[in-house]
XYZ file of C-alpha atoms in Angstrom:
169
model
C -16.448 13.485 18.172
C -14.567 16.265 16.044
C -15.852 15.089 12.763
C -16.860 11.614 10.905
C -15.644 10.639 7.695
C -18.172 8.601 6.145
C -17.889 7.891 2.318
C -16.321 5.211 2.140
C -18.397 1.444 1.029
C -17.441 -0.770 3.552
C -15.425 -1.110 6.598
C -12.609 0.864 7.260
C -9.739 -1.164 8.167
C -6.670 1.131 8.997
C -6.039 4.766 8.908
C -2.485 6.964 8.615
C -1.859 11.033 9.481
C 0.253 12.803 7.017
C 4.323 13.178 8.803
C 4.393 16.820 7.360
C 0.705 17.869 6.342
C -3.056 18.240 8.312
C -4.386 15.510 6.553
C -5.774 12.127 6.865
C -5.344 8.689 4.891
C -7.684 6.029 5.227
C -8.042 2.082 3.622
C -11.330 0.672 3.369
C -12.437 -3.011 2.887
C -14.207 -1.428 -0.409
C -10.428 -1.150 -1.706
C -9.985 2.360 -1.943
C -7.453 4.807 -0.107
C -9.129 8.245 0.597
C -7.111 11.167 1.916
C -8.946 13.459 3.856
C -8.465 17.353 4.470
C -8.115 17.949 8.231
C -8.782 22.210 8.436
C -12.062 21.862 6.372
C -12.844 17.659 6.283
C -13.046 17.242 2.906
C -12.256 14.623 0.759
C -8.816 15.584 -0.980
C -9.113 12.705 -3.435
C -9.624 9.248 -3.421
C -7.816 6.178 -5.445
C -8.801 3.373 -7.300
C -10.000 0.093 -6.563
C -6.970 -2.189 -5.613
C -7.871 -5.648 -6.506
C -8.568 -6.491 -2.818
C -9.322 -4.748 0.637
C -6.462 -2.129 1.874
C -4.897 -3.746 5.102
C -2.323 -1.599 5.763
C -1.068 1.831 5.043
C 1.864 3.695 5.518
C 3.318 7.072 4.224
C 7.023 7.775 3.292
C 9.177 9.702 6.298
C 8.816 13.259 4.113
C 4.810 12.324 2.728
C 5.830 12.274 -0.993
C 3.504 8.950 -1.190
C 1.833 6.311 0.677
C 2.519 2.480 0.667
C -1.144 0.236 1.034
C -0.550 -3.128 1.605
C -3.468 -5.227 0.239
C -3.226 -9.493 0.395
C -0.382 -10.292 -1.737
C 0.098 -6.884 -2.816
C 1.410 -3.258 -2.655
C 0.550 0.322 -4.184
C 1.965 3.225 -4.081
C -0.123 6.451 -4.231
C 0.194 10.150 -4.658
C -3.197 11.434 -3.403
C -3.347 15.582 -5.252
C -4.691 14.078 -7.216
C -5.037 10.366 -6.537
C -2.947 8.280 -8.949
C -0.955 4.852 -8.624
C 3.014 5.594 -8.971
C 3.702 1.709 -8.324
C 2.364 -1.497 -8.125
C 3.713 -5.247 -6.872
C 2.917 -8.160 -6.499
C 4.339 -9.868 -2.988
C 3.116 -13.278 -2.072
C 3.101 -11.798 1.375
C -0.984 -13.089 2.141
C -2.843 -10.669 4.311
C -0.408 -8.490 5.614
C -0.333 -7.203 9.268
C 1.930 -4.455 9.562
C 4.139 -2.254 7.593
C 6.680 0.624 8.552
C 9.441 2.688 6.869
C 13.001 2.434 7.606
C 16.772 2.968 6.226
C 14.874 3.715 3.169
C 13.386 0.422 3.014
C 9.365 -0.772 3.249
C 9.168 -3.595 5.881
C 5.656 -5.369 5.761
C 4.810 -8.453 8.035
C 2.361 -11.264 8.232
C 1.342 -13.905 10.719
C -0.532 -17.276 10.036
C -0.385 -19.682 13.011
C 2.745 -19.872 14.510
C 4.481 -18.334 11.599
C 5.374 -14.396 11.157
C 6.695 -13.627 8.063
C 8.379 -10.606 7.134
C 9.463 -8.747 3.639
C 11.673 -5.518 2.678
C 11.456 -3.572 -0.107
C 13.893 -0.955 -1.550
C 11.873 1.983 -1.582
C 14.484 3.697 -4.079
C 13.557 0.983 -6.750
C 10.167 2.336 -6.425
C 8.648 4.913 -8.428
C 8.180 7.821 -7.723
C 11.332 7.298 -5.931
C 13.868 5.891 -7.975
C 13.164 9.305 -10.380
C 10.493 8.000 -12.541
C 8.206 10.026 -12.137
C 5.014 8.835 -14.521
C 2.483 7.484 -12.584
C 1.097 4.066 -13.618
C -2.355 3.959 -16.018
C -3.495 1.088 -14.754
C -1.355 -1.148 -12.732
C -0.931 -4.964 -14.760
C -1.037 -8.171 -13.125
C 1.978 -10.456 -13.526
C 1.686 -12.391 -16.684
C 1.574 -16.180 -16.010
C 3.628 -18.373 -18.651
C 2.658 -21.419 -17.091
C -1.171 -21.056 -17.044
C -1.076 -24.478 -14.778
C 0.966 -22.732 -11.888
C -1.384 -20.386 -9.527
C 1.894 -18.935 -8.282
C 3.755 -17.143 -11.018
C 7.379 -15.939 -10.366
C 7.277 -12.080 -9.719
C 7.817 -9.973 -12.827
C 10.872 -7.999 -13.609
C 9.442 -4.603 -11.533
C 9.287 -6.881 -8.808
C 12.705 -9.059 -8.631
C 14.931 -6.081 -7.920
C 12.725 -4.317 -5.064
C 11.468 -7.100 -2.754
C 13.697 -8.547 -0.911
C 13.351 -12.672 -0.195
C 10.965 -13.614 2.653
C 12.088 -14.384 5.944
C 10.379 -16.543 8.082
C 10.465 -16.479 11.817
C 9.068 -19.238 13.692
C 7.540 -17.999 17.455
């Protein structure tokens, strides 16, 4: 072994190398994203707890940000220093699998026989649709119906995700 990373809380659950740069992104179970230094293995930065554990992260084709997929939602994250550009909510449960392509964010999930699978516009996005102030705090959706669990996405997220298609295997 090169070198362990060990700060993070709980279990680390998926891991990403910087397309352009030495360095290191990992999600944790403890709901965190921590980028990692790969020359000197330091701890570059580190963001804030997402409401539930990172499953999945991926970064952009040039490394301008990186998407973490948590259940039923995505961040986006610049990580000098750590900050949240985006966030959305997207109904998608524990996702699986994400990837980058056409300038679009597919994520995937599986529950029985059922795979699921979303795309997002990544140019609706900030930083990428040239807003470039990251978010304070990311809000939740506001419910209007405080009866319905499942709120309708609000306006941020209507234009970006696409709707869910459903493959049966």
């Amino acid at each position: 072994s090169l070198h362990e990373f060990k700060l993070h809380n709980d279990s680390v659950t998926c891991l990403e190398f910087h397309p352009c740069e030495f360095l290191l992104a990992t999600g944790s179970a403890d709901k965190t994203v921590k980028f990692w230094d790969l020359e000197t293995f330091d701890l570059v930065s580190t963001t804030t707890n997402q409401a539930k554990p990172v499953r999945k992260i991926v970064f952009n084709p040039k490394g301008e940000a990186i998407f973490a997929g948590g259940e039923d939602s995505l961040r986006v994250y610049g990580w000098e220093p750590a900050r949240v550009h985006d966030s959305l909510s997207m109904f998608w449960g524990k996702v699986a699998d994400m990837t980058v392509a056409s300038n679009q964010l597919i994520g995937a999930s599986f529950q029985h026989t059922n795979v699921s699978v979303w795309v997002v516009d990544i140019g609706k996005l900030k930083p990428f649709n040239g807003d470039l102030t990251p978010l304070v705090e990311p809000t939740e959706p506001e419910i209007s119906n405080p009866s319905n669990p499942n709120p309708l996405p609000g306006p941020l997220q209507e234009p970006a995700a696409a709707p869910k298609q459903e493959a049966r295997f």
